[in-house]
Tab-separated table of C-alpha atoms in Angstrom:
chain	number	residue	atom	x	y	z
A	1	MET	CA	67.800	107.952	81.488
A	2	LEU	CA	71.452	107.688	82.509
A	3	GLY	CA	71.072	110.863	84.547
A	4	MET	CA	68.062	109.408	86.371
A	5	ILE	CA	69.993	106.223	87.183
A	6	ARG	CA	72.914	108.239	88.520
A	7	ASN	CA	70.582	110.416	90.625
A	8	LYS	CA	68.969	107.277	92.094
A	9	LYS	CA	72.409	105.906	92.952
A	10	ILE	CA	73.404	109.178	94.587
A	11	LYS	CA	70.188	109.335	96.598
A	12	PHE	CA	70.547	105.697	97.614
A	13	SER	CA	74.147	106.286	98.667
A	14	ILE	CA	73.266	109.385	100.668
A	15	LYS	CA	70.353	107.592	102.344
A	16	HIS	CA	72.600	104.710	103.295
A	17	SER	CA	75.342	106.987	104.646
A	18	VAL	CA	72.931	109.086	106.716
A	19	SER	CA	71.343	105.930	108.143
A	20	LYS	CA	74.737	104.521	109.133
A	21	PHE	CA	75.745	107.861	110.658
A	22	ILE	CA	72.572	108.162	112.738
A	23	LEU	CA	72.691	104.522	113.819
A	24	SER	CA	76.352	104.894	114.870
A	25	PHE	CA	75.426	108.003	116.883
A	26	ILE	CA	72.541	106.242	118.643
A	27	ILE	CA	74.599	103.151	119.513
A	28	ALA	CA	77.491	105.281	120.832
A	29	PHE	CA	75.030	107.410	122.846
A	30	PHE	CA	73.448	104.371	124.500
A	31	ILE	CA	76.853	102.868	125.276
A	32	ALA	CA	78.545	105.954	126.703
A	33	ILE	CA	75.949	108.496	127.842
A	34	VAL	CA	72.789	106.676	128.940
A	35	PRO	CA	74.319	104.290	131.549
A	36	GLU	CA	75.600	105.771	134.809
A	37	TYR	CA	79.022	104.207	135.164
A	38	VAL	CA	80.557	104.238	138.649
A	39	GLY	CA	83.721	106.323	138.815
A	40	LEU	CA	83.380	107.699	135.282
A	41	SER	CA	83.602	111.485	135.151
A	42	LYS	CA	81.467	113.601	132.847
A	43	GLU	CA	84.452	114.399	130.613
A	44	ALA	CA	85.483	110.749	130.416
A	45	SER	CA	81.913	109.764	129.576
A	46	LEU	CA	81.865	112.236	126.699
A	47	MET	CA	85.256	110.940	125.524
A	48	LEU	CA	83.899	107.385	125.611
A	49	PHE	CA	81.068	108.566	123.378
A	50	ILE	CA	83.539	110.116	120.919
A	51	LEU	CA	85.627	106.938	120.941
A	52	CYS	CA	82.626	104.659	120.284
A	53	PHE	CA	81.092	107.001	117.706
A	54	SER	CA	84.304	107.339	115.689
A	55	ALA	CA	84.998	103.581	115.861
A	56	LEU	CA	81.530	102.802	114.499
A	57	LEU	CA	81.893	105.385	111.728
A	58	TRP	CA	85.224	103.881	110.697
A	59	MET	CA	83.777	100.371	110.702
A	60	THR	CA	80.578	101.244	108.809
A	61	GLU	CA	82.330	103.718	106.466
A	62	ALA	CA	79.335	106.010	106.796
A	63	ILE	CA	81.623	108.919	105.897
A	64	PRO	CA	85.180	108.919	104.487
A	65	THR	CA	87.793	107.798	107.012
A	66	PHE	CA	89.616	111.138	106.997
A	67	ALA	CA	86.338	112.950	107.692
A	68	VAL	CA	85.976	110.937	110.902
A	69	SER	CA	89.269	112.449	112.068
A	70	PHE	CA	87.900	115.961	111.575
A	71	LEU	CA	84.729	114.994	113.419
A	72	ILE	CA	86.758	113.644	116.360
A	73	ILE	CA	88.591	116.936	116.765
A	74	VAL	CA	85.389	118.996	116.418
A	75	LEU	CA	83.609	116.895	119.047
A	76	GLU	CA	86.575	117.051	121.412
A	77	ILE	CA	86.729	120.832	121.110
A	78	PHE	CA	82.998	121.417	121.637
A	79	LEU	CA	82.326	118.695	124.207
A	80	LEU	CA	85.606	118.799	126.160
A	81	GLY	CA	87.303	122.074	125.287
A	82	TYR	CA	84.865	124.254	127.232
A	83	HIS	CA	83.899	123.670	130.852
A	84	ASP	CA	80.128	123.100	131.112
A	85	PHE	CA	79.855	124.345	127.512
A	86	ASN	CA	80.682	127.885	128.592
A	87	PHE	CA	81.752	129.359	125.261
A	88	ASP	CA	81.996	132.868	126.727
A	89	SER	CA	84.875	131.906	129.018
A	90	ASN	CA	88.496	132.726	128.293
A	91	SER	CA	89.446	129.080	128.584
A	92	LYS	CA	92.078	127.877	126.124
A	93	ASP	CA	91.537	124.195	126.891
A	94	TRP	CA	90.068	123.662	123.432
A	95	MET	CA	93.473	124.387	121.890
A	96	TYR	CA	94.828	121.166	123.410
A	97	TYR	CA	92.835	119.137	120.906
A	98	LEU	CA	94.494	120.888	117.968
A	99	LYS	CA	97.993	119.893	119.066
A	100	PRO	CA	98.068	116.686	116.982
A	101	TRP	CA	98.131	118.868	113.867
A	102	SER	CA	101.585	120.052	114.875
A	103	SER	CA	102.809	116.604	115.879
A	104	PRO	CA	106.375	115.826	114.711
A	105	LEU	CA	104.964	112.664	113.139
A	106	VAL	CA	103.119	114.784	110.582
A	107	PHE	CA	106.417	116.124	109.248
A	108	LEU	CA	107.975	112.673	109.373
A	109	PHE	CA	105.230	111.171	107.233
A	110	LEU	CA	105.192	114.221	104.988
A	111	SER	CA	108.876	113.636	104.337
A	112	GLY	CA	108.151	110.024	103.416
A	113	PHE	CA	105.589	111.111	100.838
A	114	ILE	CA	107.995	113.696	99.419
A	115	LEU	CA	110.747	111.082	99.058
A	116	ALA	CA	108.284	108.770	97.313
A	117	ILE	CA	107.205	111.450	94.840
A	118	ALA	CA	110.820	112.419	94.082
A	119	ALA	CA	111.791	108.783	93.510
A	120	SER	CA	108.789	108.263	91.261
A	121	LYS	CA	109.301	111.434	89.195
A	122	THR	CA	112.928	110.627	88.504
A	123	LYS	CA	112.070	106.906	88.076
A	124	LEU	CA	114.758	106.172	90.631
A	125	ASP	CA	112.590	103.446	92.174
A	126	LEU	CA	112.171	101.691	88.824
A	127	TRP	CA	115.863	101.997	88.007
A	128	LEU	CA	116.796	100.481	91.364
A	129	ALA	CA	114.302	97.635	90.956
A	130	LYS	CA	115.690	96.749	87.526
A	131	LYS	CA	119.240	96.775	88.857
A	132	VAL	CA	118.312	94.313	91.587
A	133	ILE	CA	116.458	91.952	89.245
A	134	PHE	CA	119.292	91.743	86.733
A	135	TYR	CA	121.734	91.197	89.582
A	136	PHE	CA	119.728	88.208	90.877
A	137	GLY	CA	119.477	86.568	87.459
A	138	SER	CA	116.779	84.619	85.602
A	139	LYS	CA	116.145	81.584	87.834
A	140	PRO	CA	112.599	81.676	89.283
A	141	HIS	CA	113.552	81.482	92.975
A	142	ASN	CA	116.180	84.207	92.471
A	143	ILE	CA	113.697	86.425	90.643
A	144	LEU	CA	111.198	86.090	93.473
A	145	SER	CA	113.933	86.853	96.033
A	146	GLY	CA	115.032	89.957	94.131
A	147	LEU	CA	111.505	91.269	93.633
A	148	MET	CA	110.562	90.738	97.276
A	149	LEU	CA	113.817	92.270	98.492
A	150	ILE	CA	113.494	95.529	96.579
A	151	THR	CA	109.769	95.775	97.384
A	152	PHE	CA	110.448	95.164	101.074
A	153	VAL	CA	113.197	97.809	101.250
A	154	LEU	CA	111.291	100.458	99.280
A	155	SER	CA	108.148	99.921	101.397
A	156	MET	CA	110.129	100.835	104.489
A	157	PHE	CA	110.533	104.397	103.201
A	158	ILE	CA	107.889	104.727	100.461
A	159	SER	CA	104.208	103.884	100.827
A	160	ASN	CA	103.367	100.276	100.019
A	161	THR	CA	100.761	101.522	97.533
A	162	ALA	CA	103.301	103.521	95.521
A	163	THR	CA	105.849	100.711	95.723
A	164	THR	CA	103.375	98.098	94.467
A	165	ALA	CA	102.168	100.339	91.632
A	166	MET	CA	105.782	100.912	90.537
A	167	MET	CA	106.613	97.209	90.716
A	168	MET	CA	103.552	96.368	88.607
A	169	THR	CA	104.913	98.643	85.868
A	170	MET	CA	107.962	96.406	85.707
A	171	LEU	CA	106.173	93.094	86.299
A	172	LEU	CA	103.626	93.234	83.489
A	173	PRO	CA	106.227	92.791	80.708
A	174	LEU	CA	107.810	90.001	82.769
A	175	LEU	CA	104.486	88.182	83.212
A	176	LYS	CA	103.671	88.469	79.509
A	177	ASN	CA	106.968	86.774	78.721
A	178	MET	CA	106.045	83.729	80.825
A	179	LYS	CA	103.819	80.800	79.856
A	180	ASP	CA	100.167	81.502	80.577
A	181	ASP	CA	99.762	78.327	82.600
A	182	ASN	CA	102.873	78.900	84.725
A	183	PRO	CA	101.667	79.136	88.366
A	184	PHE	CA	104.824	81.068	89.215
A	185	GLN	CA	103.030	84.182	87.970
A	186	LYS	CA	100.920	84.042	91.114
A	187	ALA	CA	104.017	83.582	93.269
A	188	ILE	CA	105.520	86.766	91.832
A	189	LEU	CA	102.386	88.866	92.356
A	190	LEU	CA	101.725	87.531	95.856
A	191	GLY	CA	105.401	87.968	96.695
A	192	ILE	CA	105.119	91.665	95.848
A	193	VAL	CA	101.971	91.949	97.973
A	194	VAL	CA	103.590	90.224	100.959
A	195	ALA	CA	106.819	92.229	100.752
A	196	ALA	CA	104.960	95.541	100.366
A	197	ASN	CA	102.621	94.897	103.306
A	198	ILE	CA	105.232	93.474	105.660
A	199	GLY	CA	108.039	95.811	104.580
A	200	GLY	CA	106.115	98.765	105.981
A	201	MET	CA	106.626	97.329	109.471
A	202	GLY	CA	110.334	98.160	109.311
A	203	THR	CA	110.264	101.916	109.962
A	204	ILE	CA	108.117	104.516	111.667
A	205	ILE	CA	107.146	106.003	108.281
A	206	GLY	CA	106.601	102.619	106.626
A	207	THR	CA	102.889	102.446	107.444
A	208	PRO	CA	100.447	104.691	109.393
A	209	PRO	CA	99.779	102.236	112.289
A	210	ASN	CA	103.466	102.558	113.212
A	211	ALA	CA	103.166	106.334	113.403
A	212	ILE	CA	99.977	106.125	115.464
A	213	ALA	CA	101.744	103.807	117.920
A	214	ILE	CA	104.658	106.245	118.237
A	215	GLY	CA	102.294	109.161	118.778
A	216	ILE	CA	100.271	107.362	121.448
A	217	LEU	CA	103.387	106.226	123.332
A	218	GLY	CA	104.698	109.805	123.397
A	219	ASP	CA	107.875	110.155	125.459
A	220	ASN	CA	108.050	106.390	125.909
A	221	ALA	CA	108.146	105.743	122.158
A	222	PRO	CA	111.241	104.169	120.562
A	223	SER	CA	113.449	106.257	118.279
A	224	PHE	CA	113.701	105.697	114.523
A	225	VAL	CA	116.611	103.280	114.976
A	226	GLU	CA	115.074	101.553	117.995
A	227	TRP	CA	111.884	100.913	116.049
A	228	MET	CA	113.892	99.304	113.239
A	229	MET	CA	115.724	97.120	115.744
A	230	LEU	CA	112.360	95.947	117.098
A	231	ALA	CA	110.482	95.567	113.824
A	232	LEU	CA	113.012	94.298	111.288
A	233	PRO	CA	113.777	90.848	112.832
A	234	PRO	CA	110.132	89.623	112.834
A	235	SER	CA	109.324	91.250	109.480
A	236	ILE	CA	112.348	89.630	107.785
A	237	ILE	CA	111.456	86.216	109.222
A	238	ILE	CA	107.815	86.546	108.145
A	239	VAL	CA	108.754	87.519	104.580
A	240	PHE	CA	111.330	84.729	104.349
A	241	ILE	CA	108.774	82.109	105.473
A	242	LEU	CA	106.100	83.397	103.104
A	243	ARG	CA	108.613	83.385	100.228
A	244	PHE	CA	109.363	79.725	100.946
A	245	ILE	CA	105.643	78.888	101.020
A	246	LEU	CA	104.987	80.743	97.744
A	247	LEU	CA	107.740	78.796	95.996
A	248	LYS	CA	106.242	75.522	97.228
A	249	LYS	CA	102.647	76.465	96.467
A	250	TYR	CA	103.281	78.003	93.038
A	251	PRO	CA	106.365	76.288	91.550
A	252	SER	CA	107.584	77.495	88.170
A	253	THR	CA	107.153	75.228	85.144
A	254	GLU	CA	110.039	77.070	83.473
A	255	GLU	CA	113.628	76.611	84.621
A	256	LYS	CA	114.537	80.157	83.591
A	257	ILE	CA	112.494	83.292	83.093
A	258	ASN	CA	113.434	85.625	80.260
A	259	ILE	CA	113.986	89.009	81.914
A	260	ASP	CA	115.355	90.774	78.812
A	261	LYS	CA	112.047	92.546	78.237
A	262	LEU	CA	112.633	94.476	81.434
A	263	LYS	CA	115.351	96.380	79.601
A	264	LYS	CA	112.621	98.025	77.508
A	265	VAL	CA	110.905	99.411	80.608
A	266	SER	CA	112.045	103.020	80.589
A	267	HIS	CA	113.586	104.226	83.821
A	268	TYR	CA	114.806	107.586	82.591
A	269	ASP	CA	113.647	110.676	80.723
A	270	ASP	CA	116.875	112.381	79.830
A	271	THR	CA	118.475	113.871	76.703
A	272	THR	CA	121.881	112.561	77.761
A	273	THR	CA	120.660	109.044	76.944
A	274	ASP	CA	117.843	109.574	74.451
A	275	PHE	CA	117.952	112.559	72.114
A	276	ASN	CA	114.492	111.890	70.674
A	277	LYS	CA	112.626	113.163	73.719
A	278	ILE	CA	112.141	116.525	75.298
A	279	PRO	CA	113.857	116.223	78.666
A	280	SER	CA	111.867	116.653	81.867
A	281	ILE	CA	114.081	114.925	84.434
A	282	PRO	CA	117.811	115.442	83.761
A	283	SER	CA	120.400	113.043	85.149
A	284	TRP	CA	121.618	115.472	87.770
A	285	LYS	CA	118.164	115.486	89.381
A	286	LYS	CA	118.224	111.712	89.734
A	287	LEU	CA	121.676	111.914	91.298
A	288	LEU	CA	120.444	114.625	93.659
A	289	VAL	CA	117.498	112.464	94.730
A	290	ILE	CA	119.874	109.556	95.396
A	291	ALA	CA	122.137	111.800	97.477
A	292	VAL	CA	119.301	113.372	99.484
A	293	PHE	CA	117.545	110.028	99.951
A	294	THR	CA	120.746	108.429	101.253
A	295	PHE	CA	121.730	111.378	103.444
A	296	THR	CA	118.247	111.627	105.003
A	297	ILE	CA	118.126	107.937	105.871
A	298	LEU	CA	121.643	108.059	107.313
A	299	LEU	CA	120.664	110.998	109.521
A	300	TRP	CA	117.586	109.087	110.702
A	301	LEU	CA	119.689	106.047	111.508
A	302	THR	CA	122.458	107.963	113.286
A	303	GLY	CA	120.189	110.104	115.452
A	304	PRO	CA	121.715	108.864	118.740
A	305	PHE	CA	125.087	110.294	117.670
A	306	HIS	CA	124.261	113.731	116.226
A	307	HIS	CA	121.070	114.282	118.318
A	308	ILE	CA	119.234	116.061	115.486
A	309	PRO	CA	115.541	115.245	116.004
A	310	THR	CA	114.085	112.928	113.376
A	311	PRO	CA	111.288	115.381	112.398
A	312	VAL	CA	113.883	118.112	111.817
A	313	VAL	CA	115.816	115.792	109.498
A	314	SER	CA	112.530	115.188	107.687
A	315	LEU	CA	112.453	118.804	106.560
A	316	LEU	CA	115.702	118.346	104.626
A	317	PRO	CA	114.314	116.604	101.511
A	318	ILE	CA	111.278	118.887	101.442
A	319	VAL	CA	113.464	121.996	101.294
A	320	ILE	CA	116.124	120.687	98.896
A	321	PHE	CA	113.689	119.133	96.404
A	322	THR	CA	111.627	122.302	96.186
A	323	ILE	CA	114.712	124.520	95.784
A	324	PHE	CA	115.948	122.472	92.825
A	325	GLY	CA	112.541	122.092	91.202
A	326	ILE	CA	112.170	118.343	91.699
A	327	ILE	CA	109.015	118.895	93.750
A	328	ASP	CA	106.496	121.525	92.637
A	329	THR	CA	103.016	122.680	93.612
A	330	ASN	CA	101.276	119.910	91.686
A	331	ASP	CA	103.334	117.310	93.543
A	332	ILE	CA	102.305	118.760	96.888
A	333	ARG	CA	98.673	118.346	95.840
A	334	GLN	CA	99.321	114.641	95.184
A	335	ILE	CA	100.443	113.928	98.749
A	336	ARG	CA	98.119	111.512	100.567
A	337	TRP	CA	96.750	114.163	102.879
A	338	ASP	CA	93.873	111.833	103.759
A	339	VAL	CA	96.368	109.413	105.324
A	340	ILE	CA	98.026	112.206	107.307
A	341	ILE	CA	94.620	113.434	108.520
A	342	LEU	CA	93.711	109.873	109.495
A	343	ILE	CA	96.887	109.630	111.585
A	344	ILE	CA	96.057	112.962	113.239
A	345	GLY	CA	92.618	111.577	114.124
A	346	GLY	CA	94.227	108.620	115.859
A	347	LEU	CA	96.549	110.887	117.815
A	348	SER	CA	93.578	113.065	118.818
A	349	LEU	CA	91.691	110.048	120.138
A	350	GLY	CA	94.696	108.904	122.141
A	351	SER	CA	95.330	112.313	123.679
A	352	GLY	CA	91.649	112.721	124.555
A	353	VAL	CA	91.497	109.323	126.257
A	354	VAL	CA	94.501	110.237	128.426
A	355	LYS	CA	93.469	113.824	129.219
A	356	THR	CA	89.963	112.906	130.377
A	357	GLY	CA	91.158	109.996	132.506
A	358	LEU	CA	89.190	107.488	130.427
A	359	ASP	CA	92.311	105.333	130.202
A	360	HIS	CA	92.490	104.851	133.978
A	361	TRP	CA	88.771	104.117	134.231
A	362	LEU	CA	88.900	101.519	131.450
A	363	GLY	CA	92.006	100.027	133.029
A	364	MET	CA	90.151	99.513	136.298
A	365	GLN	CA	87.143	97.869	134.624
A	366	ILE	CA	89.159	94.953	133.283
A	367	ASP	CA	91.882	93.842	135.652
A	368	LEU	CA	94.651	92.448	133.463
A	369	GLU	CA	97.075	92.011	136.341
A	370	GLY	CA	97.906	88.385	136.952
A	371	LEU	CA	96.755	87.344	133.483
A	372	ASN	CA	99.216	85.956	130.953
A	373	ILE	CA	100.520	88.991	129.054
A	374	PHE	CA	101.250	86.926	125.944
A	375	LEU	CA	97.670	85.688	125.858
A	376	ILE	CA	96.363	89.224	126.232
A	377	VAL	CA	98.536	90.726	123.520
A	378	SER	CA	97.814	87.764	121.215
A	379	LEU	CA	94.091	88.371	121.585
A	380	PHE	CA	94.425	92.068	120.742
A	381	ALA	CA	96.800	91.308	117.851
A	382	PHE	CA	94.366	88.903	116.219
A	383	ILE	CA	91.474	91.298	116.771
A	384	VAL	CA	93.305	94.102	114.976
A	385	ILE	CA	94.170	91.721	112.118
A	386	VAL	CA	90.542	90.666	111.713
A	387	ILE	CA	89.362	94.289	111.748
A	388	SER	CA	92.121	95.392	109.366
A	389	ASN	CA	91.036	92.819	106.789
A	390	PHE	CA	87.698	94.565	106.428
A	391	MET	CA	88.760	98.177	106.831
A	392	SER	CA	91.838	100.361	106.662
A	393	ASN	CA	94.573	99.125	109.023
A	394	THR	CA	95.099	102.791	109.915
A	395	ALA	CA	91.499	103.112	111.078
A	396	ALA	CA	91.801	99.769	112.874
A	397	ALA	CA	94.895	101.019	114.715
A	398	ASN	CA	93.053	104.249	115.575
A	399	ILE	CA	90.324	102.183	117.212
A	400	MET	CA	92.433	99.562	118.972
A	401	LEU	CA	95.540	101.360	120.229
A	402	PRO	CA	93.786	103.911	122.486
A	403	LEU	CA	91.816	101.012	124.000
A	404	VAL	CA	94.961	98.973	124.533
A	405	ILE	CA	96.820	101.793	126.255
A	406	ALA	CA	93.758	102.371	128.432
A	407	LEU	CA	93.266	98.743	129.423
A	408	GLY	CA	96.975	98.264	130.028
A	409	SER	CA	97.426	101.449	132.053
A	410	THR	CA	97.828	99.448	135.277
A	411	LEU	CA	100.478	97.097	133.888
A	412	GLY	CA	103.440	99.454	133.728
A	413	THR	CA	105.102	101.491	130.991
A	414	GLY	CA	107.245	98.672	129.595
A	415	VAL	CA	104.343	96.256	129.188
A	416	VAL	CA	102.102	98.894	127.578
A	417	SER	CA	104.830	99.833	125.094
A	418	TYR	CA	105.281	96.156	124.220
A	419	MET	CA	101.546	95.751	123.650
A	420	ILE	CA	101.175	98.899	121.546
A	421	ILE	CA	104.137	98.158	119.262
A	422	THR	CA	103.145	94.512	118.870
A	423	ILE	CA	99.580	95.322	117.894
A	424	ALA	CA	100.653	98.114	115.519
A	425	LEU	CA	103.018	95.731	113.727
A	426	SER	CA	100.384	92.992	113.617
A	427	ALA	CA	98.055	95.312	111.694
A	428	SER	CA	100.394	94.972	108.701
A	429	CYS	CA	99.775	91.212	108.585
A	430	ALA	CA	96.159	91.628	107.452
A	431	MET	CA	95.923	90.580	103.790
A	432	VAL	CA	93.217	87.910	103.533
A	433	LEU	CA	90.997	89.693	101.006
A	434	PRO	CA	91.714	91.378	97.655
A	435	VAL	CA	90.530	94.646	99.232
A	436	SER	CA	92.315	94.228	102.583
A	437	THR	CA	95.192	96.516	101.518
A	438	PRO	CA	95.974	98.705	98.469
A	439	PRO	CA	98.791	96.322	97.356
A	440	ASN	CA	96.260	93.471	97.373
A	441	ALA	CA	93.845	95.465	95.228
A	442	ILE	CA	96.564	96.501	92.764
A	443	ALA	CA	97.795	92.921	92.347
A	444	TYR	CA	94.240	91.587	92.043
A	445	ALA	CA	93.512	94.098	89.266
A	446	SER	CA	96.197	92.421	87.133
A	447	GLY	CA	93.759	89.573	86.475
A	448	HIS	CA	96.268	86.853	87.392
A	449	LEU	CA	95.005	86.251	90.941
A	450	GLU	CA	91.836	84.902	92.526
A	451	SER	CA	90.339	85.634	95.927
A	452	LYS	CA	91.354	82.189	97.204
A	453	ASP	CA	95.020	83.054	96.522
A	454	PHE	CA	94.823	85.959	98.964
A	455	LEU	CA	92.926	83.802	101.448
A	456	PHE	CA	95.687	81.186	101.410
A	457	ILE	CA	98.638	83.506	101.938
A	458	GLY	CA	96.628	85.889	104.143
A	459	LEU	CA	95.681	83.197	106.660
A	460	ILE	CA	99.313	82.124	106.982
A	461	ALA	CA	100.461	85.734	107.421
A	462	GLY	CA	97.665	86.407	109.913
A	463	VAL	CA	98.693	83.468	112.111
A	464	ALA	CA	102.473	83.328	111.687
A	465	GLY	CA	102.944	87.102	111.695
A	466	PRO	CA	101.680	87.838	115.221
A	467	PHE	CA	103.414	84.727	116.550
A	468	PHE	CA	106.875	85.921	115.492
A	469	ILE	CA	106.152	89.537	116.390
A	470	ILE	CA	104.941	88.668	119.892
A	471	THR	CA	107.747	86.170	120.491
A	472	LEU	CA	110.666	88.290	119.265
A	473	LEU	CA	109.475	91.551	120.833
A	474	SER	CA	109.061	89.807	124.190
A	475	PHE	CA	112.863	89.740	124.486
A	476	TYR	CA	112.883	93.552	124.528
A	477	SER	CA	109.966	94.052	126.911
């Protein structure tokens, strides 16, 4: 009986997926291929079809998001890589659409995942979080500040999913030690969510939309340090405002929170401190991770002085951690390859839009010259936030950013860069639903939050976030 139920579910799921896939294909075909658009070349028309088809697949989730990226590349190769579908020719044009696989951003993000795994295996992240909490003390507002600070900083270099999961390991004993009716529990959990989502804005590797923006901008993209200079001011202001609101909305009924239970949360596995365990991560490995982590970040930040490319620096932790056995084959399997593939799909869309001239054609269809640039970028920013609340912000960025660079192609390089970076950063402000982001889902699973809690803080972030991003970045445009 159970087997029959499962088979029915599988068949129903397959039927639904195939229907969504076919419907997405038909809609994209009637948008891009059937009409005869004036001034649109055959290649650009096919690229418009690929763009619409992939966007619909991402929105309907007919197939996994990473699979859409593979489909994009396959369609670009077969529809655009051969002139008039002449597969017997010696043309190498199809190889152009494989270039995103060797993008420097792939190695940059790969390095971020490696650093996250190393920090997690040695429990360096947990050790650092505990240090910060005990430094800030036991007063509720100080606890919230400490938790949000460490979450914000870690999310700049480690995925917000991994950071939130690690913080939950430490928070559960803390929450159990508080009164059940203390609303400050919600402030703590939402503070972690806010800091994890917004903290990713701070660096290129903090969240995939940032990397997609860098890849689409190409030679006009800011460096690692320049991105931080652009992104950190608005992200810090947003987090500070949301912290203030959380303290007002969910005030603590206890003057002090007992944080002693955090001492029992193990942050080591080492015979030099506990002789009752078989060691797996000696102290020297933790020290090595600290050294490599620090050295890598310093090299990223000082790029303008030593001129070593950021992707080359990214290879450093990968090599050192594997040499000393901190990272092994099983760890490599745990890397979020689906996220990397999703980023590659976004880069492939962007490069296809530019190569086929679709960007210029789209730019001529909607004349943005003379319109208020702040109004335009605000509209796109809020659109990407709305979309990101119902789907992956990476997929949302993949859909929106190629369109933005196409529509803004007539406005000049500086304006386009401003629009792309602003919209990429705004994608991180989407957190209205429990399923909007992985940190939301992890916090919601704790059982201490309701959907209306996310709606409250998400609406504020979705309105205030773009406002500060657009305003502060305008000084650099």
